Structure formats: structure tokens, C-alpha cells
Amino acid sequence: MKLIKFVPFIVALMLLGNVSMSQASIGDTSTVFSHWNYTVVTDPGAGSHPYPSWAVFADTSVKYRKVILHINYKCPPGMACGEWDYLDYVYLRRVGGVNAPSKDIEIARFITPYGNGMTSAWHSEFHMDITDYALFLHDSVEVEYRHDGYETTAKGWLVNMYFEFIEGTPVMEPIKFTQLWNGSMPFGYSGNPIENYLQPDTIVATGNTKTMRMRILQSGHGSDNNGCSEFCSKTRTLYLNGNILGQRSIWRTNCGLTPIYPQGGTWIYSRGNWCPGSWVFPDFYEATVNGGSSNIFDMNMQSYTSTNPSARYAVNAQLIEYGPSTHVNDASIEEVYSPNSMFEYSRMNPICDNAKINIRNNGSAAITSATIKYGIEGMPQSTYNWVGNLAKNKAVDVVLGDVLPTYPSYQTFKAYIATVNGVADEYNYDDTAKTMVNIPPMYDSVMIFVFKTNNQPTQNNYTLKNTAGTTLYSRTTGLTANTTYRDTFRLAPGCYRFTFNDTGNDGLSWWANTAGGSGTAKFSKLTSPNFKVFNPDFGSQIFQAFTVGSNPLSIQKNAAKEVSLDIFPNPTLGPLNMEIQLPIAEDFKLEVYNGMGQKILEKNYVKSDYQMLEFDFSKFESGMYYAKITSNHYTATKEIVVSK
């Protein structure tokens, strides 16, 4: 999550379906909603259903350092979630007013999940960097969410979509946008090869252009007797002036690790660069060019002819020209993967050690070293000295060392870049990132892992590691089909990571592979045989981090960390949902305070461990509010941002 600064948002104003934004200071974040509680269904007659909406962004005098697109999904009120994995698109249509010609710029592509079995409590949210389109995100812009598909209109999705703007100096000044290859292109047809649609393009660089960045969205759909192109891997090669600029297989293999699981369909299968319930991630290619130079771009797909062609590739290639880098030594924290409470990163969270972040080089000089400070906010900081060779506009994942303290009073993680190449960062507004932390549970020092294999035991293995990465317990070979194993773990106080893998990517039980049988996995205590039961339909992996304490006070404190207080959408224009989960059923109190510390709401609940509540904050002023849960044993607090 980019520059997650806990400062008051300068937020969206929705009037008659439109959204407007006020200006912020450098480094601050502003939020603009384009779609608020849109019930999205198919148009079976057309196969495509557009949902346009006008948004009002800052005027052209405002510079953006970063722009992030957020989309969240849930089941519509009184309806079932969508059943199928359909293509959904986000477009920028008219810019400047209703009489402007449509630009038809695709900025994002998402594949909906198989929503069978999802309930009204289910929701998810995803984000993507779309800074490349900053040229167009000013004043009035028509933003369209397009939902493809043919299922009944009695099923669909409740969609909220908003833009997060971080104001500041661009990494490189955007100069020009050019649409290149675009469309649904047939693949495998002998009389109509895809190369008919992928002809070379000659681009003359604008006078002050220094960098050309190509952004390509490509996903494979349709399936012939060879599974092409949804279920076959084919190679794309990109050329610049006759030289290979990039080459990759249009294939995605990690669908069994998508955060939406389990799903009602064949969600685990590898596919043509997409997974159900996930973005189609763009590819980026960059070239340093001279202003006024002529540059020939060409895209080729691996040669393929089908005897019963039905495949296609949805291709969208765009070229953005940029000026020179605005700084020399300039790094940023682009993402905090863990610890992070965001839904997208739920497969790798929560954690209690070894935070993982992504840093990017925004300067013209290669980064060979960076000093990173990190820790739970309010606690002593740790230092990690990264060494490498990070080229201009490239990013790298960094795993930070040491154990993260997990006290219930400190649930915000903070990381910042202190120095770059031994000197101060020349642009420090995006050096810092903060994330909300879900604290891992505390387990007993003696616990038992009980698992029953299915008919495919060779696909399974597990490891239990400590903070140092030492494997304390494992089973990697020798498993027998349909056999129950009980492994007792005796652990000292500390932080641990448990990982259970399925190399077949279909978990221990999956509806589409009944021949594979059915297995189970759970943690047991000596006093509680089923205190943690894992869903056997987990795809590729179970990950569970946990701590083991050493004294009753520590155990009591860590128990409080298991409280879940989830609020969505957040920020909100007024209506919001609040999901509350406690480890045990007991009386608890919900209180809401405004930014002045004045209590504005109080509700009491009797002997409950779960509540899904709906509130409307429309009558309250825009600003920051705080929800607090209190019981005899637990407490949790979360911020609410109201934007009207």
C-alpha cells in the first residue's frame, strides 16, 4: 500500500451521483469515488453491461505523485453473488465534459470470482497503481465499469470503486499517451492469424521524451481441443527497433494462492495470465529514447494453428512517454505485503516476524544501498541495511529481519527509508508506509497437528519454522493415502510460521476432483481437540503464523489480539458495515467517538461472538471517527473515515 499516512483524508463529495475532490498538500492523500454501491449484473442479450459514472478530480494545476485504483466487491442486498468468472473492465471514457469524444482507455481488468456459496457477509477489496493515466485524471472524467457475461440478472455484485491520489512531484513528468494494439484477437485460426492484428507501430518520440513505457494487459480466453488459449501457455515477444524488448509466457500458475477461496468453480486451474477473483496484472516494458527519434514497436505471439479454433486473446497495449527523472537518489516504499490487514494480502498474514515490503527506485541513479527503519509504531525501531543494484524505475521485494513486537496497544506497523546510497532521500514524502496489523493468535506451548491425507498424499508436505528460519518439525515424504497423522509440537516462547503445501494446488478436498479423495487438517490443544480447523479446500497452501507466550499476562494480552473489527467501505460516504468477531461469546459494548473524543453511539450485545452491523453516518460531519469494542477480556479500536 503506497504511502499509507494516517492523516485526515481530503475526501470525496458525492452530489447527484457525481464526485468531486478538494486539493491536498504534497504527500497527502485524497480519495474520489466514481462508483458507490453499484449493483452490477450482466446483460445476457448483449454479453456486456456498462456502468458509466462521472467523477470530478482536481484541476490540471495539481500534480500527482501516485494514483491508486481501489475496487471492492460484496454480494448485492437480497441477491446472490455472481456465479461465473467473467471479464470486467474499467475505462476512462469522456474527459472534460459530456460533449467530449470518448477516449476508450482501458485502465484495469478484473476477473470476477466463482461466487457460488458466498454470503451477504462476504466482501473483498483490491488495489492497483494506475499512475500512468495521471494525464487524464483531472477535472470531469467519465469512468466506466463494464461487466461482461451472460448469467441471469438475479445474480451480480455490489461494487464500490474509488481513486486514491497522492499529491506531489511526479517521478517523471508524463508527456504523451498513445494507444497501440487493442481488441479481442482470434488465436489459432489459419485464415485469420493473430499477426493480422499485431502489426508494427512506429512512434516518433516527443521532443522532451526520455523514457517510453509500454503497459500491456493480455489475457487468454476460449478453449479448443488443446485448451488454447485459456488453458495453454504461449509465448509473447515484444520488439523495439528489431531488438527483443521483452519476452514472456502468457500464463499464470498461482491461482491456488488467490485470496478469494474457496470458490464455487474451477478457481485453482492455471490460466492464460489470469485467475478467477483477481486482477489481470499488466506487464511493463521501458526504453530510454531520444526526443524526436523514430521507434518501431512490434508484438508477436508464438505460432499456433488449431484444428478447431475457438481461442482469443484480449490485448491492450499502451505507450506512455515521460520526461527525465526529477531526482537522482530517490526511493519509495511501494507496498507492505506483511504485516498488513488488507484482504489482498490475507494469504500471507498475519505475521509476527520478518516483514516483507517492496521498494522502488524513482531516481536516475541506480540504488546500491538503502537503510530501512521499521517496527510496530510506538515501540523501539529495528534497522535493515539493504544492499543490491536496483536500476531506475525498477522495484524489489525486501524481507526485513528481527521479530516484530506484538503488544495489543501497538497495532500499526511503520517502515521508512532513512537513507539511499548513503545520503538522504531527495524526495521523502513517499519514504514512509504504515499498515494496520492483525495480530497472530497465541497458542499453547504444547499443541498437536492432526491431518488426514486424501488419495494424493505425495502432493502434501508441511514445515514449522521459528523466526530464525530453522525447521523444527516437518513431514515432507513418506505419507500414505487416507491415513491420519498426529504430530505433537513442543515449543518455547516465540514466533512461529506453519506452512502446509499441496503441490497439486487442489487442497485436501475439492469438488472437481472427487477421485482425489478428502482429507482434513487442524491444530489441537490438550484441552481442546478442535481449536483451529483449516478449510480443506485451500488450493495451494495453508499459512498460519502464531506466537507462544511465557506468562499469564502475556497470554491475556495476546488473546485480545484475536478480536476482529472490520469496517467497510472505509472511507465511507455514510452507509457502512461493521463486522465484529470475538474469540469467545460474551457480553460486549460497541462505542463510536468523533475526532474530538465525544461519544456519538453506544450499543450493548449479550453473549455474542459475531455481529454484522449496518450503520449510516450520513448525519455526521465529514472527518475521522473511532469504533471501540470492549468486553471483560477483549478490546479493539478502528478508525472510520466519513467523506460526504
XYZ file of C-alpha atoms in Angstrom:
644
model
C 0.000 0.000 0.000
C 1.607 3.242 -1.144
C 2.408 5.928 1.428
C -0.215 4.906 3.944
C -0.079 8.055 6.024
C -2.614 8.288 8.814
C -3.503 11.904 8.161
C -7.047 13.238 7.666
C -8.229 12.483 4.177
C -9.342 15.264 1.872
C -12.153 13.196 0.574
C -14.866 12.753 -1.998
C -18.066 14.756 -2.203
C -20.955 12.955 -3.846
C -23.782 15.051 -5.258
C -26.422 13.600 -7.569
C -24.141 10.720 -8.476
C -21.083 12.899 -9.139
C -17.926 13.026 -7.092
C -15.586 15.951 -6.570
C -12.211 16.378 -4.887
C -10.543 19.188 -2.990
C -6.822 19.862 -3.268
C -4.386 18.493 -0.699
C -0.821 19.281 0.296
C 2.246 17.479 -1.037
C 2.299 13.931 0.258
C -1.311 13.949 1.426
C -3.893 11.527 0.141
C -7.232 12.440 -1.427
C -9.984 9.998 -2.275
C -12.569 10.223 -5.064
C -15.402 7.734 -5.513
C -16.585 7.105 -9.050
C -18.965 4.232 -8.249
C -20.796 3.960 -4.951
C -22.840 0.815 -4.184
C -23.433 -0.071 -7.827
C -25.351 -3.336 -8.246
C -23.621 -4.883 -11.243
C -25.370 -7.584 -13.296
C -24.928 -8.969 -16.800
C -26.896 -8.131 -19.912
C -27.459 -11.664 -21.294
C -28.667 -10.319 -24.617
C -25.559 -8.233 -25.273
C -22.929 -10.086 -23.229
C -21.693 -6.763 -21.865
C -23.195 -4.270 -19.428
C -21.567 -0.835 -18.998
C -21.910 1.218 -15.808
C -20.663 4.762 -16.533
C -20.337 7.445 -13.870
C -18.881 10.943 -13.832
C -16.162 11.796 -11.324
C -14.653 15.206 -10.638
C -10.936 15.194 -9.910
C -8.518 18.012 -9.062
C -7.803 20.641 -11.725
C -4.795 20.441 -14.009
C -2.643 22.582 -11.718
C -2.423 19.665 -9.267
C 0.434 17.187 -9.766
C 0.091 13.550 -8.755
C 2.938 11.524 -7.350
C 0.874 8.353 -7.288
C -2.654 7.248 -8.237
C -4.167 4.040 -6.858
C -7.421 2.455 -8.048
C -9.471 0.547 -5.441
C -12.377 -1.812 -6.152
C -14.345 -3.676 -3.512
C -16.931 -6.391 -4.018
C -19.683 -8.000 -1.998
C -22.979 -9.758 -2.659
C -25.796 -7.299 -3.504
C -28.571 -6.934 -0.912
C -31.237 -9.566 -1.498
C -29.288 -11.195 -4.334
C -26.751 -13.953 -4.794
C -23.195 -13.153 -5.771
C -22.258 -13.643 -9.415
C -21.697 -17.276 -10.335
C -19.116 -17.130 -13.123
C -15.578 -15.929 -13.820
C -16.414 -13.038 -16.140
C -14.230 -10.324 -17.613
C -14.771 -6.900 -16.059
C -13.101 -3.714 -17.299
C -12.509 -0.176 -16.068
C -12.413 2.506 -18.777
C -11.801 6.213 -18.968
C -14.383 7.418 -21.472
C -15.097 11.137 -21.896
C -12.673 13.631 -20.374
C -13.706 17.241 -19.801
C -17.459 17.052 -20.369
C -20.385 15.227 -21.943
C -19.652 16.632 -25.406
C -16.064 15.358 -25.466
C -15.272 12.366 -27.692
C -14.819 9.068 -25.872
C -11.179 8.146 -25.326
C -11.992 4.487 -24.504
C -8.850 3.968 -22.419
C -8.825 0.693 -20.502
C -7.066 1.267 -17.173
C -7.783 -2.027 -15.374
C -9.148 -5.524 -15.940
C -10.557 -7.840 -13.287
C -11.898 -11.397 -13.470
C -14.841 -11.959 -11.130
C -14.705 -14.997 -8.825
C -16.985 -18.008 -8.837
C -19.376 -16.588 -6.262
C -21.479 -19.673 -5.525
C -21.838 -20.117 -1.790
C -20.743 -16.613 -0.828
C -22.941 -14.986 1.776
C -24.021 -11.418 2.486
C -21.152 -11.114 4.975
C -18.512 -11.767 2.297
C -16.531 -8.862 0.872
C -13.150 -8.168 -0.663
C -11.083 -5.229 -1.853
C -8.261 -4.896 -4.387
C -5.972 -2.039 -5.405
C -3.709 -1.242 -8.340
C -1.255 1.514 -9.263
C -2.626 3.440 -12.260
C -0.285 6.451 -12.143
C 0.395 6.024 -15.866
C -3.052 7.558 -16.525
C -2.456 10.693 -14.441
C -2.613 12.835 -17.593
C -6.349 12.169 -17.842
C -7.396 12.231 -14.169
C -8.216 15.916 -13.866
C -11.498 17.837 -13.826
C -14.574 15.926 -15.030
C -13.984 12.369 -16.228
C -16.461 9.693 -17.201
C -15.349 6.428 -15.602
C -16.996 3.226 -16.777
C -17.142 -0.121 -15.011
C -18.066 -2.767 -17.600
C -19.336 -6.197 -16.566
C -19.295 -8.902 -19.228
C -21.164 -12.205 -19.134
C -24.451 -13.957 -19.774
C -25.759 -15.269 -16.446
C -29.157 -14.417 -15.015
C -29.640 -10.855 -13.806
C -30.783 -12.260 -10.447
C -27.079 -12.608 -9.571
C -24.371 -9.986 -9.525
C -22.009 -7.886 -7.438
C -22.203 -4.786 -5.290
C -19.256 -2.695 -6.473
C -17.571 0.335 -4.972
C -14.735 1.929 -6.900
C -12.584 4.849 -5.847
C -9.345 6.597 -6.742
C -6.635 7.425 -4.220
C -4.470 10.399 -5.200
C -1.137 11.146 -3.556
C -0.236 14.692 -4.447
C 3.342 15.655 -5.226
C 6.115 15.811 -7.786
C 5.827 13.079 -10.440
C 8.681 10.574 -10.624
C 8.847 11.543 -14.301
C 6.622 14.140 -15.933
C 4.054 12.396 -18.186
C 4.087 13.860 -21.704
C 2.005 11.799 -24.101
C -0.267 8.743 -24.258
C -0.593 6.546 -27.363
C -2.986 3.634 -27.775
C -1.307 0.690 -29.531
C -2.736 -2.793 -30.148
C -6.185 -3.203 -28.661
C -9.012 -5.696 -29.021
C -10.214 -9.267 -28.736
C -7.913 -11.044 -31.188
C -8.514 -14.537 -32.629
C -5.779 -17.080 -31.953
C -5.113 -20.306 -33.828
C -7.175 -19.512 -36.944
C -5.220 -20.466 -40.077
C -7.114 -17.999 -42.277
C -7.025 -15.183 -39.769
C -3.801 -15.303 -37.736
C -3.337 -13.023 -34.743
C -0.444 -11.314 -36.529
C -3.059 -9.595 -38.698
C -3.934 -7.621 -35.569
C -0.405 -7.117 -34.251
C 1.199 -5.080 -36.991
C 4.307 -2.974 -36.154
C 3.701 0.556 -34.872
C 6.082 3.449 -35.488
C 6.172 6.067 -32.731
C 8.114 9.323 -33.064
C 9.173 10.451 -29.593
C 8.071 13.892 -28.459
C 10.913 16.406 -28.239
C 11.478 16.202 -24.475
C 10.702 12.481 -24.073
C 13.394 10.477 -22.276
C 11.551 7.272 -21.399
C 8.880 5.273 -23.200
C 6.905 2.886 -21.019
C 4.690 0.243 -22.563
C 1.859 -1.101 -20.419
C 0.277 -4.324 -21.706
C -2.836 -6.112 -20.476
C -3.234 -9.532 -22.100
C -5.424 -12.454 -21.073
C -6.315 -15.689 -22.889
C -9.907 -16.886 -23.301
C -11.742 -19.657 -25.125
C -10.633 -23.271 -25.311
C -10.072 -25.547 -28.302
C -9.016 -29.209 -28.240
C -5.626 -28.131 -26.864
C -7.151 -25.851 -24.236
C -5.998 -22.721 -26.065
C -5.880 -20.019 -25.105
C -7.409 -20.099 -21.620
C -5.657 -23.328 -20.674
C -2.498 -23.300 -22.783
C 0.760 -21.435 -22.383
C 2.023 -19.469 -25.382
C 4.911 -17.024 -25.607
C 4.725 -13.336 -26.485
C 7.758 -11.452 -27.774
C 7.969 -7.669 -27.857
C 10.465 -5.933 -30.163
C 11.805 -2.398 -30.275
C 13.622 -1.442 -33.482
C 14.182 -5.106 -34.282
C 15.636 -5.985 -30.852
C 13.832 -8.002 -28.196
C 12.462 -5.645 -25.552
C 10.753 -8.379 -23.541
C 9.505 -11.948 -23.738
C 7.164 -13.950 -21.506
C 4.653 -16.761 -21.446
C 1.045 -15.563 -21.295
C 0.365 -17.813 -18.351
C -0.397 -17.587 -14.629
C 0.345 -20.534 -12.372
C -0.532 -19.392 -8.855
C -4.350 -19.402 -8.885
C -4.330 -21.755 -5.897
C -2.980 -18.832 -3.838
C -5.624 -16.238 -4.733
C -7.076 -14.511 -1.644
C -10.680 -15.418 -2.550
C -11.028 -19.049 -1.530
C -12.679 -21.430 -1.703
C -14.707 -20.614 -4.804
C -17.576 -22.451 -6.435
C -15.841 -23.233 -9.737
C -12.503 -24.321 -11.160
C -10.647 -21.488 -9.457
C -7.384 -23.362 -8.873
C -6.507 -24.023 -12.534
C -3.571 -22.212 -14.127
C -4.779 -19.999 -16.954
C -3.878 -17.602 -19.722
C -2.465 -14.857 -17.468
C -5.440 -14.611 -15.108
C -7.147 -16.199 -12.124
C -10.811 -16.044 -11.053
C -11.199 -13.361 -8.414
C -8.123 -11.345 -9.282
C -6.703 -8.583 -11.450
C -5.255 -9.252 -14.851
C -1.871 -7.802 -13.936
C -0.226 -5.530 -16.505
C 3.279 -6.041 -17.886
C 5.640 -3.077 -18.147
C 8.500 -2.514 -20.561
C 10.681 0.597 -20.639
C 13.165 2.043 -23.092
C 15.370 5.112 -22.945
C 14.917 7.139 -26.131
C 15.893 10.483 -27.594
C 13.322 13.163 -28.303
C 12.411 13.197 -31.992
C 13.642 9.643 -32.583
C 11.595 7.170 -34.601
C 10.872 3.882 -32.777
C 9.261 0.754 -34.199
C 7.353 -1.430 -31.720
C 6.236 -4.910 -32.720
C 4.468 -7.673 -30.821
C 4.496 -11.314 -31.926
C 2.721 -14.349 -30.488
C 4.107 -17.869 -30.685
C 2.973 -19.512 -33.917
C -0.061 -21.731 -33.424
C -2.781 -23.192 -35.638
C -5.780 -25.093 -34.272
C -7.922 -27.731 -35.968
C -10.986 -26.402 -34.127
C -10.131 -22.805 -33.281
C -12.120 -21.002 -30.615
C -9.398 -19.121 -28.746
C -8.758 -15.408 -28.419
C -6.501 -13.012 -26.572
C -7.857 -9.815 -25.058
C -4.937 -7.457 -25.739
C -4.489 -3.836 -24.734
C -1.070 -2.244 -25.262
C -0.500 1.418 -24.414
C 2.557 3.635 -24.654
C 3.239 6.486 -22.230
C 6.048 8.953 -22.859
C 7.848 10.569 -19.919
C 10.385 13.298 -19.385
C 13.587 12.871 -17.362
C 13.678 11.631 -13.771
C 13.032 14.503 -11.385
C 15.544 13.280 -8.783
C 18.825 11.355 -8.609
C 18.666 9.477 -5.291
C 15.005 8.758 -4.719
C 13.430 5.575 -3.324
C 9.929 4.770 -2.118
C 8.127 2.026 -0.263
C 5.558 0.834 -2.785
C 3.906 -1.965 -0.807
C 3.888 -3.536 2.618
C 2.869 -7.128 1.952
C 3.129 -8.166 5.578
C 2.199 -7.252 8.199
C -0.921 -5.913 6.532
C -4.627 -6.395 7.257
C -5.671 -5.771 3.628
C -7.784 -8.521 2.092
C -5.460 -8.868 -0.914
C -2.605 -9.992 1.299
C -4.605 -12.252 3.612
C -2.811 -15.371 2.353
C 0.469 -14.146 3.875
C -0.934 -12.522 7.008
C -0.981 -12.094 9.919
C 2.695 -12.429 10.834
C 4.816 -11.864 13.922
C 8.248 -11.677 12.268
C 10.096 -10.929 9.029
C 8.047 -8.135 7.491
C 8.018 -8.058 3.694
C 7.969 -4.801 1.716
C 8.567 -3.624 -1.836
C 10.882 -0.697 -2.565
C 11.225 1.154 -5.851
C 13.955 3.269 -7.397
C 12.382 6.522 -8.595
C 15.685 8.317 -9.255
C 18.066 8.419 -12.178
C 20.943 6.778 -10.260
C 20.997 3.063 -9.524
C 20.372 2.280 -5.849
C 23.099 0.121 -4.339
C 22.168 0.542 -0.676
C 19.253 1.673 1.470
C 18.757 1.936 5.218
C 15.240 0.940 6.271
C 13.792 1.573 9.730
C 10.744 -0.420 10.769
C 8.669 -1.766 13.617
C 5.380 -1.517 15.461
C 4.629 2.167 15.877
C 5.401 3.366 19.386
C 7.918 0.582 20.008
C 11.713 0.622 19.514
C 12.630 0.512 15.812
C 14.759 -2.037 14.020
C 17.179 -1.292 11.163
C 17.683 -3.245 7.957
C 20.526 -2.382 5.585
C 19.628 -3.425 2.061
C 22.447 -3.908 -0.463
C 21.986 -4.637 -4.166
C 21.768 -2.947 -7.538
C 18.332 -1.526 -8.275
C 18.072 0.197 -11.655
C 15.949 3.234 -12.476
C 12.185 2.597 -12.256
C 12.706 -0.960 -11.001
C 11.386 -2.439 -7.753
C 12.472 -5.254 -5.453
C 10.888 -7.183 -2.592
C 12.748 -6.923 0.710
C 12.291 -9.238 3.688
C 13.164 -7.405 6.889
C 14.803 -9.235 9.780
C 14.109 -9.430 13.510
C 10.909 -10.191 15.389
C 8.027 -7.742 15.356
C 6.678 -6.995 18.854
C 3.016 -7.939 19.159
C 1.586 -5.953 22.025
C -2.141 -5.177 21.753
C -1.625 -1.449 22.353
C 0.540 -1.114 19.234
C -1.167 -2.409 16.136
C 0.242 -0.136 13.448
C 3.333 -1.175 11.505
C 5.609 1.539 10.195
C 8.543 1.349 7.791
C 10.541 4.163 6.268
C 13.639 4.623 4.157
C 16.207 6.576 6.174
C 18.969 6.849 3.555
C 19.521 5.967 -0.113
C 23.045 5.314 -1.376
C 24.301 6.631 1.930
C 22.603 10.033 1.624
C 19.195 11.471 2.458
C 16.411 10.690 0.014
C 15.797 13.702 -2.222
C 12.017 13.202 -2.074
C 10.946 11.980 1.343
C 7.156 12.189 1.033
C 6.865 8.565 -0.049
C 9.611 7.100 2.129
C 7.138 6.086 4.848
C 4.410 3.444 4.805
C 2.037 2.411 7.572
C -0.323 -0.540 7.711
C -2.886 -1.800 10.162
C -1.771 -5.060 11.752
C -3.854 -8.130 12.517
C -2.010 -9.787 15.390
C -1.391 -13.553 15.072
C -3.079 -15.764 17.669
C -1.251 -17.107 20.724
C -1.217 -20.888 21.060
C -0.175 -23.242 23.846
C 3.436 -24.356 24.127
C 2.274 -27.937 23.542
C -0.029 -28.421 20.550
C -0.861 -31.180 18.101
C -1.157 -31.028 14.333
C -3.677 -33.627 13.193
C -4.144 -34.244 9.498
C -5.679 -36.945 7.365
C -4.301 -37.475 3.882
C -6.511 -37.877 0.837
C -5.814 -40.190 -2.123
C -2.883 -37.986 -3.235
C -0.501 -37.951 -0.248
C 2.627 -37.306 -2.329
C 1.286 -33.804 -3.046
C 1.439 -32.780 0.616
C 4.170 -31.569 2.954
C 4.443 -29.240 5.915
C 7.060 -27.346 7.896
C 7.028 -25.476 11.198
C 9.795 -22.869 11.456
C 10.937 -20.399 14.065
C 11.965 -16.781 13.497
C 15.497 -17.771 12.505
C 14.078 -19.914 9.692
C 15.066 -23.160 11.384
C 12.725 -26.057 10.622
C 11.591 -27.515 13.949
C 9.031 -30.015 12.696
C 8.169 -31.273 9.221
C 6.748 -34.039 7.080
C 7.908 -33.927 3.500
C 7.917 -37.572 2.343
C 6.585 -40.980 3.251
C 2.922 -40.091 3.635
C 0.330 -42.821 2.994
C -3.104 -42.319 1.442
C -6.139 -41.987 3.722
C -4.054 -42.026 6.879
C -4.372 -39.823 9.972
C -1.154 -38.372 11.410
C -0.754 -36.737 14.823
C 2.392 -34.677 15.378
C 2.990 -33.045 18.762
C 4.791 -29.685 18.785
C 6.618 -28.630 21.972
C 7.585 -25.012 21.613
C 9.442 -22.376 23.590
C 8.066 -18.824 23.822
C 8.432 -17.051 20.492
C 7.055 -16.590 16.982
C 6.409 -19.443 14.545
C 5.375 -19.995 10.921
C 3.434 -23.088 9.896
C 3.110 -23.885 6.186
C 1.181 -26.810 4.692
C 1.597 -27.219 0.928
C -0.350 -29.066 -1.736
C 1.669 -29.311 -4.947
C -1.439 -30.371 -6.866
C -2.961 -26.979 -5.956
C -6.327 -28.557 -5.091
C -6.040 -28.727 -1.308
C -7.100 -31.755 0.691
C -10.614 -31.752 -0.723
C -12.011 -30.204 -3.892
C -15.370 -30.695 -5.537
C -13.962 -31.103 -9.071
C -11.534 -33.873 -8.064
C -13.598 -36.442 -6.203
C -11.098 -39.120 -7.243
C -8.528 -37.300 -5.143
C -10.476 -38.094 -2.008
C -10.946 -35.935 1.047
C -8.507 -35.033 3.812
C -8.529 -32.781 6.859
C -6.100 -30.592 8.810
C -6.372 -28.990 12.251
C -4.483 -27.856 15.332
C -5.479 -29.406 18.645
C -4.716 -28.475 22.220
C -4.513 -30.994 25.012
C -7.721 -29.439 26.372
C -9.437 -28.615 23.068
C -9.343 -31.132 20.203
C -10.585 -28.713 17.524
C -9.325 -25.274 18.408
C -8.159 -24.467 14.851
C -9.682 -26.324 11.899
C -8.420 -25.457 8.408
C -10.721 -25.449 5.389
C -9.552 -28.419 3.267
C -10.472 -26.553 0.064
C -7.460 -24.223 0.341
C -5.859 -24.589 -3.076
C -2.084 -24.477 -2.851
C -1.198 -23.621 0.724
C -2.193 -23.155 4.347
C -0.156 -20.494 6.130
C -0.522 -19.833 9.840
C 1.748 -17.651 11.951
C 1.325 -17.744 15.710
C 3.075 -16.934 18.965
C 3.728 -18.925 22.109
C 3.750 -16.932 25.339
C 5.514 -17.425 28.636
C 3.258 -15.957 31.340
C -0.459 -15.455 32.066
C -0.268 -11.694 31.498
C 1.246 -12.252 28.062
C -1.390 -14.835 27.243
C -4.177 -12.491 28.312
C -2.789 -9.642 26.218
C -2.346 -11.805 23.155
C -5.863 -13.168 23.492
C -7.101 -9.615 22.954
C -5.361 -9.547 19.610
C -7.712 -12.173 18.241
C -10.610 -9.696 18.185
C -11.575 -8.787 14.619
C -13.216 -5.410 13.957
C -13.714 -4.905 10.224
C -15.373 -1.799 8.734
C -16.252 -1.414 5.070
C -16.375 0.563 2.934
C -13.844 2.772 4.683
C -13.700 5.675 3.777
C -17.487 5.894 3.586
C -19.927 8.475 2.302
C -22.260 7.488 5.127
C -23.535 3.903 4.986
C -21.102 1.311 6.312
C -20.941 -2.263 7.533
C -19.197 -3.318 10.719
C -18.184 -6.959 11.201
C -17.251 -7.943 14.772
C -15.746 -11.292 15.764
C -14.618 -12.303 19.267
C -12.737 -15.485 20.173
C -15.435 -16.438 22.686
C -19.082 -15.473 23.122
C -19.554 -12.890 25.869
C -21.179 -9.539 26.585
C -19.525 -6.637 24.836
C -20.055 -2.945 24.174
C -19.657 -1.030 20.928
C -18.833 2.681 21.185
C -18.175 5.231 18.446
C -16.353 8.508 19.095
C -15.817 11.554 16.897
C -12.448 13.209 16.370
C -12.967 15.361 19.496
C -13.335 12.271 21.667
C -17.083 12.735 22.124
C -19.161 9.560 22.220
C -21.796 9.586 19.489
C -23.024 5.992 19.628
C -23.173 3.141 22.138
C -24.693 -0.338 21.790
C -24.532 -3.373 24.067
C -24.626 -7.001 22.954
C -25.269 -10.048 25.132
C -23.341 -13.341 24.868
C -22.226 -12.915 21.284
C -19.035 -13.683 19.390
C -20.162 -12.408 15.953
C -22.139 -9.415 14.721
C -22.591 -7.982 11.221
C -23.987 -4.489 11.721
C -25.123 -1.743 9.366
C -24.857 1.961 10.221
C -25.493 5.210 8.403
C -23.124 8.062 9.253
C -24.699 10.461 6.755
C -25.998 12.689 9.543
C -22.493 13.226 10.910
C -19.894 15.654 9.565
C -17.018 14.510 7.383
C -13.953 13.551 9.367
C -12.323 10.868 11.463
C -14.279 8.666 13.877
C -13.268 5.750 16.058
C -15.116 2.497 16.781
C -14.225 0.677 20.000
C -15.173 -2.819 21.171
C -14.885 -3.572 24.908
C -15.648 -6.753 26.862
C -14.347 -8.323 30.069
C -11.394 -9.847 28.222
C -11.017 -8.065 24.905
C -10.682 -4.638 23.364
C -10.253 -3.393 19.794
C -10.312 0.033 18.144
C -10.523 1.040 14.482
C -10.709 4.325 12.592
C -13.678 5.306 10.417
C -13.299 7.969 7.728
C -16.565 9.703 6.784
C -16.461 11.594 3.491
C -19.532 13.386 2.176
